[in-house]
Short mmCIF file of C-alpha atoms in Angstrom, two decimals:
data_model
loop_
_atom_site.label_atom_id
_atom_site.label_comp_id
_atom_site.label_asym_id
_atom_site.label_seq_id
_atom_site.Cartn_x
_atom_site.Cartn_y
_atom_site.Cartn_z
CA MET A 1 -94.26 75.09 -20.74
CA PRO A 2 -95.21 74.38 -24.38
CA ALA A 3 -98.03 76.59 -25.60
CA SER A 4 -99.98 77.69 -28.64
CA ARG A 5 -101.19 81.07 -29.86
CA ILE A 6 -103.87 82.36 -32.21
CA ALA A 7 -102.11 83.56 -35.35
CA GLY A 8 -105.07 84.45 -37.58
CA THR A 9 -108.85 84.84 -37.48
CA GLY A 10 -111.65 84.83 -40.05
CA ARG A 11 -115.43 84.87 -40.36
CA TYR A 12 -118.18 84.44 -42.92
CA LEU A 13 -121.87 85.31 -43.00
CA PRO A 14 -124.23 84.20 -45.79
CA ALA A 15 -125.52 86.93 -48.09
CA GLU A 16 -129.21 86.72 -47.20
CA VAL A 17 -130.16 88.95 -44.27
CA LEU A 18 -133.39 88.34 -42.37
CA THR A 19 -134.31 91.39 -40.30
CA ASN A 20 -136.67 91.43 -37.34
CA GLU A 21 -139.18 93.38 -39.42
CA ALA A 22 -139.11 90.78 -42.18
CA LEU A 23 -139.43 87.96 -39.66
CA ALA A 24 -142.43 89.70 -38.06
CA ARG A 25 -144.23 89.32 -41.39
CA ARG A 26 -143.80 85.54 -41.17
CA VAL A 27 -144.50 84.84 -37.49
CA ASP A 28 -146.38 86.56 -34.65
CA THR A 29 -143.61 88.76 -33.25
CA SER A 30 -142.18 92.27 -33.60
CA ASP A 31 -138.85 94.03 -33.87
CA GLU A 32 -139.40 95.59 -30.44
CA TRP A 33 -140.17 92.23 -28.81
CA ILE A 34 -137.07 90.55 -30.28
CA ARG A 35 -134.71 93.47 -29.77
CA THR A 36 -135.56 94.20 -26.14
CA ARG A 37 -135.45 90.55 -25.06
CA THR A 38 -132.44 89.33 -27.02
CA GLY A 39 -130.51 92.25 -28.50
CA ILE A 40 -130.86 90.72 -31.98
CA LEU A 41 -131.59 92.99 -34.95
CA GLN A 42 -131.04 90.56 -37.80
CA ARG A 43 -129.71 87.14 -38.72
CA HIS A 44 -128.14 85.64 -41.87
CA ILE A 45 -129.63 82.67 -43.72
CA ALA A 46 -127.57 80.24 -45.81
CA ALA A 47 -128.55 79.78 -49.45
CA ALA A 48 -130.20 76.49 -50.45
CA ASP A 49 -127.00 75.34 -52.16
CA GLU A 50 -124.70 76.30 -49.25
CA ALA A 51 -123.48 73.60 -46.86
CA THR A 52 -121.94 74.07 -43.45
CA SER A 53 -118.57 73.16 -44.97
CA ASP A 54 -118.99 75.99 -47.51
CA LEU A 55 -119.46 78.55 -44.74
CA ALA A 56 -116.47 77.05 -42.95
CA LEU A 57 -114.40 77.25 -46.13
CA HIS A 58 -114.83 81.02 -46.47
CA ALA A 59 -113.97 81.67 -42.80
CA SER A 60 -111.03 79.26 -42.93
CA ARG A 61 -109.49 80.92 -45.98
CA GLU A 62 -109.64 84.28 -44.18
CA ALA A 63 -108.02 82.89 -41.03
CA ILE A 64 -105.29 81.05 -42.95
CA ALA A 65 -104.48 84.18 -44.96
CA ALA A 66 -104.41 86.30 -41.78
CA ALA A 67 -101.86 83.86 -40.34
CA GLY A 68 -99.67 84.29 -43.44
CA MET A 69 -100.10 80.64 -44.41
CA GLN A 70 -101.43 78.50 -47.24
CA PRO A 71 -104.11 75.81 -46.85
CA SER A 72 -101.48 73.16 -47.62
CA ASP A 73 -99.64 74.24 -44.44
CA ILE A 74 -102.53 73.15 -42.19
CA ASP A 75 -101.77 70.02 -40.16
CA LEU A 76 -104.94 69.58 -38.05
CA ILE A 77 -108.56 70.63 -38.50
CA VAL A 78 -110.98 70.67 -35.55
CA LEU A 79 -114.45 71.80 -36.59
CA ALA A 80 -117.27 72.48 -34.13
CA THR A 81 -120.81 72.15 -35.46
CA ALA A 82 -124.26 70.92 -34.51
CA THR A 83 -125.39 71.10 -38.15
CA PRO A 84 -122.95 68.92 -40.11
CA ASP A 85 -123.15 68.44 -43.87
CA MET A 86 -124.10 64.79 -43.36
CA ILE A 87 -124.02 62.05 -40.73
CA PHE A 88 -120.57 61.06 -41.98
CA PRO A 89 -117.93 61.75 -43.10
CA SER A 90 -117.17 64.60 -40.74
CA THR A 91 -117.62 68.16 -41.95
CA ALA A 92 -113.96 68.66 -41.03
CA CYS A 93 -112.95 66.04 -43.59
CA ILE A 94 -115.15 67.68 -46.22
CA LEU A 95 -113.62 71.06 -45.37
CA GLN A 96 -110.13 69.57 -45.68
CA ASP A 97 -110.98 68.44 -49.21
CA LYS A 98 -112.49 71.80 -50.17
CA LEU A 99 -109.30 73.52 -48.96
CA GLY A 100 -107.35 71.27 -51.31
CA ILE A 101 -105.40 69.57 -48.53
CA ARG A 102 -104.29 66.08 -49.51
CA ASN A 103 -102.81 63.48 -47.15
CA GLY A 104 -103.13 65.97 -44.33
CA GLY A 105 -103.14 65.43 -40.60
CA ALA A 106 -106.21 64.65 -38.53
CA ALA A 107 -109.60 66.23 -39.22
CA LEU A 108 -112.46 65.84 -36.76
CA ASP A 109 -115.80 67.32 -35.74
CA VAL A 110 -116.68 68.35 -32.21
CA GLY A 111 -120.33 68.16 -31.17
CA ALA A 112 -120.65 70.40 -28.13
CA VAL A 113 -123.28 72.70 -29.68
CA CYS A 114 -122.88 76.34 -28.55
CA SER A 115 -119.78 75.45 -26.51
CA GLY A 116 -118.33 73.76 -29.56
CA PHE A 117 -115.73 76.35 -30.45
CA VAL A 118 -114.40 76.52 -26.89
CA TYR A 119 -114.18 72.72 -26.85
CA ALA A 120 -112.49 72.63 -30.26
CA LEU A 121 -110.01 75.35 -29.33
CA ALA A 122 -109.06 73.57 -26.10
CA ILE A 123 -108.54 70.27 -27.95
CA ALA A 124 -106.46 71.87 -30.70
CA ASP A 125 -104.37 73.79 -28.17
CA LYS A 126 -103.38 70.58 -26.43
CA MET A 127 -102.45 68.98 -29.75
CA VAL A 128 -100.33 71.90 -30.92
CA ALA A 129 -98.74 72.67 -27.55
CA SER A 130 -97.74 69.03 -27.10
CA GLY A 131 -96.21 68.80 -30.57
CA ALA A 132 -98.77 66.23 -31.74
CA ALA A 133 -99.74 68.71 -34.48
CA ARG A 134 -97.58 71.37 -36.14
CA ASN A 135 -100.52 73.80 -36.26
CA ALA A 136 -104.31 73.71 -36.27
CA LEU A 137 -107.27 75.24 -38.04
CA VAL A 138 -110.13 75.58 -35.54
CA VAL A 139 -113.59 76.33 -36.94
CA GLY A 140 -117.11 76.91 -35.70
CA ALA A 141 -119.73 76.69 -38.46
CA GLU A 142 -123.51 76.36 -38.34
CA ILE A 143 -126.66 76.40 -40.49
CA TYR A 144 -129.31 76.55 -37.79
CA SER A 145 -131.95 77.89 -40.18
CA ARG A 146 -132.52 74.28 -41.32
CA ILE A 147 -133.36 72.89 -37.87
CA LEU A 148 -135.78 75.64 -36.82
CA ASP A 149 -139.56 75.49 -36.71
CA TRP A 150 -140.33 78.80 -38.41
CA ASN A 151 -143.76 78.85 -36.77
CA ASP A 152 -142.26 78.79 -33.26
CA ARG A 153 -141.56 82.41 -32.38
CA GLY A 154 -139.81 81.37 -29.18
CA THR A 155 -136.92 79.83 -31.12
CA CYS A 156 -136.93 80.93 -34.77
CA VAL A 157 -136.22 84.58 -33.86
CA LEU A 158 -133.02 83.67 -32.02
CA PHE A 159 -130.81 81.78 -34.44
CA GLY A 160 -128.84 82.39 -37.63
CA ASP A 161 -126.14 80.92 -39.84
CA GLY A 162 -122.42 81.69 -40.08
CA ALA A 163 -118.86 80.52 -39.56
CA GLY A 164 -115.71 81.67 -37.79
CA ALA A 165 -112.19 80.27 -37.72
CA VAL A 166 -108.77 80.70 -36.15
CA VAL A 167 -105.31 79.28 -36.85
CA LEU A 168 -103.20 78.04 -33.94
CA LEU A 169 -99.40 77.97 -34.05
CA PRO A 170 -96.84 76.80 -31.46
CA SER A 171 -95.58 79.51 -29.14
CA ASP A 172 -92.78 79.91 -26.60
CA ALA A 173 -95.02 82.04 -24.39
CA PRO A 174 -98.58 81.09 -23.51
CA GLY A 175 -101.14 82.52 -25.88
CA ILE A 176 -103.82 80.17 -24.65
CA VAL A 177 -103.25 80.42 -20.92
CA THR A 178 -105.81 77.94 -19.63
CA SER A 179 -108.95 76.08 -20.72
CA HIS A 180 -111.71 74.38 -18.75
CA LEU A 181 -114.44 72.12 -20.15
CA HIS A 182 -117.51 70.63 -18.47
CA ALA A 183 -120.70 68.73 -19.29
CA ASP A 184 -123.83 67.43 -17.56
CA GLY A 185 -126.08 65.32 -19.75
CA SER A 186 -128.90 65.29 -17.22
CA HIS A 187 -129.94 68.73 -18.51
CA ARG A 188 -130.17 67.65 -22.16
CA GLY A 189 -133.96 68.04 -22.32
CA ILE A 190 -134.02 71.81 -21.95
CA LEU A 191 -132.11 72.42 -25.21
CA CYS A 192 -132.03 69.73 -27.87
CA VAL A 193 -133.01 68.50 -31.33
CA PRO A 194 -134.52 65.13 -30.38
CA GLY A 195 -135.10 63.73 -33.87
CA HIS A 196 -132.92 61.05 -35.48
CA VAL A 197 -132.77 58.88 -38.59
CA HIS A 198 -134.12 55.35 -38.28
CA ASN A 199 -134.54 52.96 -41.22
CA GLY A 200 -134.40 55.84 -43.66
CA GLN A 201 -136.99 57.95 -41.84
CA VAL A 202 -136.73 60.88 -39.42
CA THR A 203 -138.26 59.85 -36.09
CA GLY A 204 -138.97 62.30 -33.29
CA THR A 205 -138.89 66.01 -34.01
CA PRO A 206 -136.08 67.33 -36.25
CA TYR A 207 -136.52 70.88 -34.91
CA LEU A 208 -134.74 72.69 -32.11
CA HIS A 209 -136.50 72.57 -28.75
CA MET A 210 -135.62 75.00 -25.97
CA ASP A 211 -136.94 75.81 -22.50
CA GLY A 212 -135.83 79.43 -22.58
CA SER A 213 -136.22 80.22 -18.88
CA ALA A 214 -134.32 77.12 -17.76
CA VAL A 215 -131.54 77.74 -20.30
CA PHE A 216 -131.15 81.34 -19.12
CA LYS A 217 -130.75 80.38 -15.44
CA PHE A 218 -128.38 77.52 -16.19
CA ALA A 219 -126.27 79.52 -18.65
CA VAL A 220 -125.67 82.52 -16.39
CA LYS A 221 -124.59 80.31 -13.48
CA VAL A 222 -122.18 78.06 -15.35
CA LEU A 223 -120.66 80.82 -17.49
CA ALA A 224 -119.73 82.79 -14.38
CA ASP A 225 -118.50 79.64 -12.62
CA VAL A 226 -116.22 78.54 -15.47
CA ALA A 227 -114.88 82.08 -15.88
CA HIS A 228 -113.93 82.16 -12.19
CA GLU A 229 -112.37 78.70 -12.59
CA ALA A 230 -110.13 80.05 -15.36
CA LEU A 231 -109.18 83.12 -13.34
CA ALA A 232 -108.24 80.99 -10.34
CA ALA A 233 -106.14 78.63 -12.47
CA ALA A 234 -104.29 81.58 -14.03
CA ASP A 235 -104.01 83.41 -10.66
CA LEU A 236 -105.52 86.44 -12.38
CA PRO A 237 -108.04 88.88 -10.82
CA ALA A 238 -111.16 89.53 -12.87
CA GLU A 239 -110.26 93.18 -13.36
CA ARG A 240 -107.24 92.08 -15.44
CA ILE A 241 -109.58 90.73 -18.13
CA ASP A 242 -109.62 93.22 -21.00
CA TRP A 243 -112.30 91.55 -23.10
CA VAL A 244 -114.96 88.92 -22.51
CA ILE A 245 -116.22 87.10 -25.63
CA PRO A 246 -119.11 84.87 -24.62
CA HIS A 247 -121.22 82.74 -26.91
CA GLN A 248 -123.50 85.28 -28.56
CA ALA A 249 -126.83 83.82 -27.51
CA ASN A 250 -128.74 86.63 -25.88
CA ILE A 251 -127.66 90.06 -24.63
CA ARG A 252 -129.40 89.46 -21.30
CA ILE A 253 -127.35 86.32 -20.63
CA MET A 254 -124.16 88.16 -21.56
CA ASP A 255 -124.94 91.19 -19.39
CA ALA A 256 -125.89 88.98 -16.43
CA THR A 257 -122.58 87.11 -16.77
CA MET A 258 -120.62 90.36 -16.75
CA LYS A 259 -122.40 91.43 -13.56
CA LYS A 260 -121.39 88.17 -11.87
CA LEU A 261 -117.78 88.89 -12.88
CA TYR A 262 -118.07 92.51 -11.65
CA LEU A 263 -116.86 93.72 -15.03
CA PRO A 264 -118.27 96.70 -16.96
CA HIS A 265 -120.37 96.21 -20.07
CA GLU A 266 -117.72 98.09 -22.04
CA ARG A 267 -115.40 95.06 -21.85
CA LEU A 268 -117.97 92.81 -23.49
CA VAL A 269 -117.61 92.01 -27.19
CA VAL A 270 -121.13 91.98 -28.64
CA THR A 271 -122.06 90.90 -32.17
CA VAL A 272 -125.35 89.11 -31.45
CA ASP A 273 -127.22 92.10 -32.89
CA LEU A 274 -125.67 91.47 -36.31
CA HIS A 275 -126.21 87.72 -36.70
CA GLY A 276 -128.26 86.29 -33.82
CA ASN A 277 -127.27 83.07 -32.09
CA THR A 278 -124.95 81.19 -34.46
CA SER A 279 -124.06 78.52 -31.90
CA ALA A 280 -120.47 77.26 -32.32
CA ALA A 281 -119.74 79.99 -34.89
CA SER A 282 -120.53 82.94 -32.64
CA ILE A 283 -117.35 83.16 -30.52
CA PRO A 284 -114.85 82.97 -33.40
CA MET A 285 -116.91 85.47 -35.42
CA ALA A 286 -117.01 87.92 -32.51
CA LEU A 287 -113.28 87.37 -31.94
CA ASP A 288 -112.54 88.16 -35.58
CA VAL A 289 -114.56 91.38 -35.42
CA ALA A 290 -112.71 92.58 -32.30
CA VAL A 291 -109.30 91.64 -33.72
CA ARG A 292 -109.88 93.35 -37.05
CA ASP A 293 -111.34 96.56 -35.60
CA GLY A 294 -108.32 96.90 -33.28
CA ARG A 295 -110.06 96.45 -29.95
CA ILE A 296 -107.98 93.41 -29.07
CA ARG A 297 -104.32 94.38 -28.80
CA LYS A 298 -101.07 92.64 -27.96
CA GLY A 299 -100.68 91.81 -24.28
CA GLN A 300 -104.40 91.92 -23.48
CA HIS A 301 -106.30 89.13 -21.73
CA VAL A 302 -109.33 87.74 -23.55
CA MET A 303 -111.84 85.39 -21.91
CA MET A 304 -113.95 83.20 -24.22
CA LEU A 305 -116.99 81.52 -22.66
CA GLY A 306 -119.50 79.04 -24.10
CA VAL A 307 -122.54 77.13 -22.91
CA GLY A 308 -124.76 74.91 -25.03
CA GLY A 309 -126.99 71.89 -25.33
CA GLY A 310 -125.75 68.78 -23.69
CA PHE A 311 -125.38 70.60 -21.42
CA THR A 312 -121.81 71.59 -22.13
CA TRP A 313 -119.87 74.65 -21.01
CA GLY A 314 -116.30 75.86 -20.95
CA SER A 315 -113.81 78.71 -21.00
CA VAL A 316 -110.57 79.54 -22.77
CA LEU A 317 -108.36 82.34 -21.42
CA VAL A 318 -106.00 83.90 -23.95
CA LYS A 319 -103.19 86.40 -23.62
CA TRP A 320 -103.03 88.09 -26.98
#
């Protein structure tokens, strides 16, 4: 069967660091409250002159270099974001230009919020494995700091900015073993940004809205379900999973998911403490950390899991 594999990874975090202590001076919260409930210690904030495509550019250059390639070699760009540079053109097209790629293959954005990278990776895998694309750059990039109400301590403490990227190449043996994507729009109200542009004005609220309790319950259920779906499709017992890389939303959601999979915490890749919830960027950033520090090794099974507004959710199972 045709397949694709991850040949290089990269990540980027903006220079400005906003710690829990610093945030507590701006809103009624504390380091202890944030840390014990979410596992977050700090988040990164994009500079005023940084766009989502700029964050993506840094991460993409790292991933392309790690794959031993040049930007001009890239045939397809699939970029997951909920915070695009503009309504159109796509941030993927803008990234293509910033990489210096001319007359390239397709470039498209994927809007699946925190599941975005899993969605983008699954789409790119099908394109590369089928021969429709020679290779693919898959990116998750977000600037959530610009859609947060900084007076709402229930949401502003959770999110940060960043980008992560991978390069996919064709492979004779499955690297990406299986992927599973789902959505249910009836749950859109519990996590959304309901504002929109109408006749040159923003109508509705342009800030992120979240029903934290409802999101927690929904996320834990569907993450475990889609992980089991992947295991069944691959005919693989859960204990064969070496690493689980979930969307880095909240340490409690991640720990609860591991319990439903009957896997020890030690197999969980955690970076939420370093950058908070970076939505579509969190999985590729966590993947890059685990690849570069040597935790992920050849022959290991890696399960990536995402759930986000929409609601969307999905899994990608990789044999490294």
